[in-house]
CSV table of C-alpha atoms and ligand atoms in Angstrom, one decimal:
chain,number,residue,atom,x,y,z
A,1,MET,CA,11.1,4.1,-25.4
A,2,ALA,CA,8.4,6.3,-24.1
A,3,ASN,CA,8.4,6.9,-20.3
A,4,ALA,CA,5.4,7.0,-18.0
A,5,THR,CA,4.8,10.7,-18.4
A,6,GLN,CA,4.7,10.3,-22.1
A,7,GLN,CA,2.6,7.3,-22.1
A,8,ALA,CA,0.0,8.8,-19.6
A,9,GLY,CA,-0.4,11.9,-22.2
A,10,GLY,CA,-3.3,14.1,-21.0
A,11,LYS,CA,-4.7,12.0,-18.2
A,12,ARG,CA,-5.3,13.3,-14.7
A,13,LEU,CA,-2.5,11.7,-12.7
A,14,GLY,CA,-0.3,11.7,-16.0
A,15,GLY,CA,3.5,11.9,-14.7
A,16,LYS,CA,2.6,10.8,-11.2
A,17,THR,CA,3.9,7.6,-9.5
A,18,ALA,CA,1.8,5.9,-7.0
A,19,ILE,CA,2.7,3.0,-4.5
A,20,VAL,CA,0.1,0.8,-3.2
A,21,THR,CA,0.5,-1.6,-0.5
A,22,GLY,CA,-1.7,-4.8,-0.6
A,23,ALA,CA,-2.3,-4.5,-4.3
A,24,SER,CA,-2.5,-8.2,-4.8
A,25,ALA,CA,-6.2,-8.3,-3.8
A,26,GLY,CA,-9.4,-6.4,-2.9
A,27,ILE,CA,-9.3,-2.6,-2.5
A,28,GLY,CA,-5.6,-2.2,-3.1
A,29,ARG,CA,-5.8,-4.1,-6.5
A,30,ALA,CA,-9.0,-2.0,-7.5
A,31,THR,CA,-7.1,1.3,-6.3
A,32,ALA,CA,-3.9,0.3,-8.3
A,33,LEU,CA,-6.1,-0.5,-11.6
A,34,ALA,CA,-7.9,3.0,-10.9
A,35,LEU,CA,-4.7,4.9,-10.5
A,36,ALA,CA,-3.0,3.2,-13.5
A,37,GLY,CA,-6.3,4.1,-15.6
A,38,GLU,CA,-5.8,7.8,-14.6
A,39,GLY,CA,-2.3,7.6,-16.0
A,40,ALA,CA,-0.1,7.0,-12.9
A,41,ALA,CA,2.8,4.8,-12.9
A,42,VAL,CA,2.1,2.3,-10.0
A,43,VAL,CA,4.4,0.3,-7.8
A,44,LEU,CA,2.7,-2.6,-6.5
A,45,ASN,CA,3.3,-4.2,-3.2
A,46,ALA,CA,2.1,-7.2,-1.4
A,47,ARG,CA,3.5,-10.8,-0.2
A,48,ARG,CA,2.1,-12.9,-3.3
A,49,ARG,CA,4.3,-12.0,-6.3
A,50,GLU,CA,2.2,-14.0,-8.8
A,51,ARG,CA,-0.7,-11.9,-7.8
A,52,LEU,CA,1.2,-8.7,-8.3
A,53,ASP,CA,2.3,-9.9,-11.7
A,54,GLU,CA,-1.3,-10.5,-12.7
A,55,VAL,CA,-2.3,-7.2,-11.6
A,56,ALA,CA,0.8,-5.5,-13.7
A,57,ALA,CA,0.0,-7.6,-16.6
A,58,VAL,CA,-3.7,-6.0,-16.6
A,59,ILE,CA,-2.2,-2.4,-16.2
A,60,ALA,CA,0.4,-3.2,-19.0
A,61,ALA,CA,-2.5,-4.6,-21.3
A,62,GLN,CA,-4.4,-1.1,-20.8
A,63,GLY,CA,-1.3,0.8,-21.6
A,64,GLY,CA,-0.1,1.6,-18.2
A,65,THR,CA,3.0,1.1,-16.3
A,66,ALA,CA,3.7,-0.9,-13.2
A,67,LEU,CA,6.5,-2.3,-11.2
A,68,VAL,CA,6.1,-5.3,-8.9
A,69,VAL,CA,7.8,-5.2,-5.6
A,70,PRO,CA,6.8,-8.2,-3.3
A,71,GLY,CA,7.4,-7.8,0.2
A,72,ASP,CA,5.7,-7.7,3.7
A,73,ALA,CA,4.3,-4.3,4.6
A,74,GLY,CA,4.6,-5.2,8.4
A,75,ARG,CA,8.6,-5.3,8.3
A,76,ALA,CA,10.5,-2.0,8.2
A,77,GLU,CA,13.5,-3.1,6.3
A,78,GLU,CA,11.0,-4.3,3.5
A,79,ILE,CA,9.0,-1.0,3.5
A,80,ASP,CA,12.4,0.9,3.2
A,81,ALA,CA,13.5,-1.6,0.3
A,82,LEU,CA,10.0,-0.8,-1.3
A,83,LEU,CA,10.5,2.9,-1.2
A,84,ALA,CA,14.2,2.7,-2.4
A,85,GLN,CA,13.0,0.7,-5.4
A,86,ALA,CA,10.3,3.2,-6.2
A,87,LEU,CA,12.6,5.9,-6.0
A,88,ALA,CA,15.3,4.2,-8.3
A,89,TRP,CA,12.5,3.2,-11.0
A,90,ALA,CA,13.2,5.1,-14.0
A,91,ASP,CA,9.9,4.5,-15.6
A,92,GLY,CA,8.2,6.1,-12.6
A,93,GLY,CA,10.5,9.1,-13.0
A,94,ASN,CA,12.8,8.3,-10.2
A,95,LYS,CA,10.1,9.6,-7.5
A,96,TYR,CA,6.9,9.0,-6.1
A,97,ASP,CA,3.9,11.3,-5.5
A,98,ILE,CA,1.2,9.2,-4.0
A,99,VAL,CA,1.4,6.5,-1.2
A,100,VAL,CA,-1.8,4.4,-0.5
A,101,VAL,CA,-1.3,2.5,2.8
A,102,ASN,CA,-3.7,-0.1,2.1
A,103,ALA,CA,-2.0,-3.5,3.2
A,104,GLY,CA,-4.1,-4.8,6.3
A,105,ARG,CA,-5.8,-7.8,7.6
A,106,GLY,CA,-8.6,-8.7,9.7
A,107,LEU,CA,-9.3,-10.4,12.8
A,108,ALA,CA,-12.8,-11.6,14.1
A,109,GLY,CA,-14.1,-11.2,17.8
A,110,SER,CA,-13.6,-9.0,20.9
A,111,VAL,CA,-10.9,-8.7,23.5
A,112,LEU,CA,-12.4,-11.7,25.0
A,113,THR,CA,-13.0,-13.8,21.8
A,114,SER,CA,-10.5,-13.0,19.4
A,115,ASP,CA,-7.4,-15.2,18.6
A,116,GLU,CA,-4.6,-13.9,20.8
A,117,ALA,CA,-1.9,-15.6,19.0
A,118,GLN,CA,-2.9,-13.2,15.8
A,119,TRP,CA,-2.8,-9.8,17.9
A,120,GLU,CA,1.1,-9.4,17.1
A,121,ALA,CA,0.8,-10.0,13.4
A,122,LEU,CA,-2.5,-7.9,13.2
A,123,TYR,CA,-0.7,-4.8,15.1
A,124,ARG,CA,2.6,-5.4,12.8
A,125,THR,CA,0.7,-4.9,9.7
A,126,ASN,CA,-2.1,-2.7,10.5
A,127,VAL,CA,-0.4,-0.4,12.9
A,128,LEU,CA,3.3,-0.4,13.0
A,129,GLY,CA,4.0,-1.3,9.2
A,130,ALA,CA,1.6,1.5,8.2
A,131,ALA,CA,2.9,4.0,10.7
A,132,HIS,CA,6.4,3.2,9.4
A,133,LEU,CA,5.6,3.8,5.7
A,134,MET,CA,3.7,6.9,6.6
A,135,ARG,CA,6.9,8.3,8.5
A,136,GLN,CA,9.2,7.3,5.9
A,137,ALA,CA,7.2,8.4,2.7
A,138,GLY,CA,6.0,11.5,4.9
A,139,ARG,CA,9.6,12.7,5.2
A,140,TYR,CA,10.3,12.3,1.7
A,141,LEU,CA,7.1,14.0,0.6
A,142,MET,CA,7.6,16.8,3.2
A,143,GLN,CA,11.0,17.4,1.7
A,144,ARG,CA,9.7,17.7,-1.7
A,145,ARG,CA,6.5,19.9,-0.6
A,146,SER,CA,4.2,17.9,-2.4
A,147,GLY,CA,2.4,14.6,-2.7
A,148,ASP,CA,-0.4,12.7,-0.9
A,149,ILE,CA,-0.5,9.8,1.5
A,150,VAL,CA,-4.1,7.9,1.8
A,151,ALA,CA,-4.3,5.7,4.5
A,152,LEU,CA,-7.2,3.1,4.8
A,153,GLY,CA,-9.1,3.2,7.9
A,154,SER,CA,-12.5,1.4,8.6
A,155,VAL,CA,-15.9,2.3,10.1
A,156,VAL,CA,-15.0,0.0,12.9
A,157,GLY,CA,-12.1,2.1,13.9
A,158,ARG,CA,-14.7,4.9,14.9
A,159,GLN,CA,-17.4,2.6,16.2
A,160,ILE,CA,-16.1,-0.1,18.0
A,161,SER,CA,-17.9,-3.4,17.2
A,162,PRO,CA,-18.1,-6.3,19.5
A,163,VAL,CA,-17.5,-8.6,16.6
A,164,SER,CA,-14.3,-7.0,15.5
A,165,ALA,CA,-13.1,-5.0,18.4
A,166,VAL,CA,-9.4,-5.8,18.3
A,167,TYR,CA,-9.3,-5.3,14.5
A,168,GLY,CA,-11.3,-2.0,14.9
A,169,SER,CA,-8.6,-0.8,17.5
A,170,THR,CA,-6.1,-1.1,14.8
A,171,LYS,CA,-7.9,0.9,12.3
B,1,LIG,N1,-13.1,-4.8,3.0
B,1,LIG,C1,-13.6,-4.0,3.8
B,1,LIG,O1,-14.8,-4.0,4.1
B,1,LIG,C2,-12.9,-2.9,4.5
B,1,LIG,C3,-13.5,-1.9,5.3
B,1,LIG,C4,-12.6,-0.9,5.8
B,1,LIG,C5,-11.5,-0.8,5.8
B,1,LIG,N2,-10.8,-1.9,5.0
B,1,LIG,C6,-9.3,-1.7,5.0
B,1,LIG,O2,-8.9,-1.9,3.3
B,1,LIG,C7,-7.7,-2.5,3.4
B,1,LIG,C8,-7.8,-3.5,2.3
B,1,LIG,O3,-8.8,-4.5,2.8
B,1,LIG,P1,-9.4,-5.4,1.8
B,1,LIG,O4,-10.8,-5.8,2.2
B,1,LIG,O5,-9.2,-5.2,0.4
B,1,LIG,O6,-8.5,-6.9,1.9
B,1,LIG,P2,-8.2,-8.2,1.2
B,1,LIG,O7,-8.9,-8.4,0.0
B,1,LIG,O8,-7.9,-9.2,2.4
B,1,LIG,O9,-6.7,-7.8,0.7
B,1,LIG,C9,-5.7,-7.5,1.7
B,1,LIG,C10,-4.4,-7.0,0.9
B,1,LIG,O10,-3.4,-6.7,1.8
B,1,LIG,C11,-2.2,-7.4,1.5
B,1,LIG,N3,-1.6,-7.6,2.7
B,1,LIG,C12,-1.8,-8.2,3.8
B,1,LIG,N4,-1.0,-8.4,4.8
B,1,LIG,C13,0.2,-7.8,4.3
B,1,LIG,C14,1.4,-7.8,4.5
B,1,LIG,N5,1.8,-8.0,5.8
B,1,LIG,N6,2.3,-7.1,3.7
B,1,LIG,C15,1.9,-6.7,2.5
B,1,LIG,N7,0.8,-6.9,1.9
B,1,LIG,C16,-0.3,-7.3,2.9
B,1,LIG,C17,-2.8,-8.6,0.8
B,1,LIG,O11,-1.7,-9.2,-0.2
B,1,LIG,P3,-0.8,-10.5,0.3
B,1,LIG,O12,-1.7,-11.4,1.0
B,1,LIG,O13,-0.4,-11.0,-1.1
B,1,LIG,O14,0.2,-10.0,1.1
B,1,LIG,C18,-3.8,-8.2,0.0
B,1,LIG,O15,-3.4,-7.7,-1.0
B,1,LIG,C19,-7.1,-3.0,4.8
B,1,LIG,O16,-6.4,-2.2,5.4
B,1,LIG,C20,-8.6,-3.3,5.6
B,1,LIG,O17,-8.2,-3.0,6.9
B,1,LIG,C21,-11.3,-3.0,4.5
């Protein structure tokens, strides 16, 4: 059976394995499909397994390779499990090369008006989970001396908006 490198033949990211968090919808889904289109084997993470299965099916139908690893990107132990599964994935070459730190959620309002009950969950996913993923993947890629980490920021992280100030502070 052909592995990911052989299947990808000639494409820009042939032989590379990419991990995408928040791959079940939006920017993460589109990024996963784009990476697969360029020949990367893609590890898909988000909480909704059925949505990830659908993305994996699209990738497979287009001749690509994907591994579904459902989990919460705001929980350190689930991030560690995601990275371990990526490293153990034979079709991905028992390695990973690219990590897209995309999983995130929004919150409307300012410090005065946003729902404070959401603050902890917002920070857990957008800041703590993202930082843990970057730290763990960064250590591995530094050891290998190659690879890329791409983290999704936002314009509201640079120019604080009165209508999404708390969310902006996480980006
Ligand atoms: N859309 C914009 O205009 C915009 C602008 C600037 C930056 N961004 C950033 O881009 C990223 C993606 O945004 P989007 O607009 O594509 O959002 P989206 O359509 O709401 O999708 C968010 C994705 O993140 C996943 N996710 C959320 N919480 C998660 C968690 N705890 N663990 C694992 N996965 C989680 C969701 O999947 P599940 O629900 O299945 O877990 C979903 O796949 C975010 O980091 C966002 O801050 C977006």
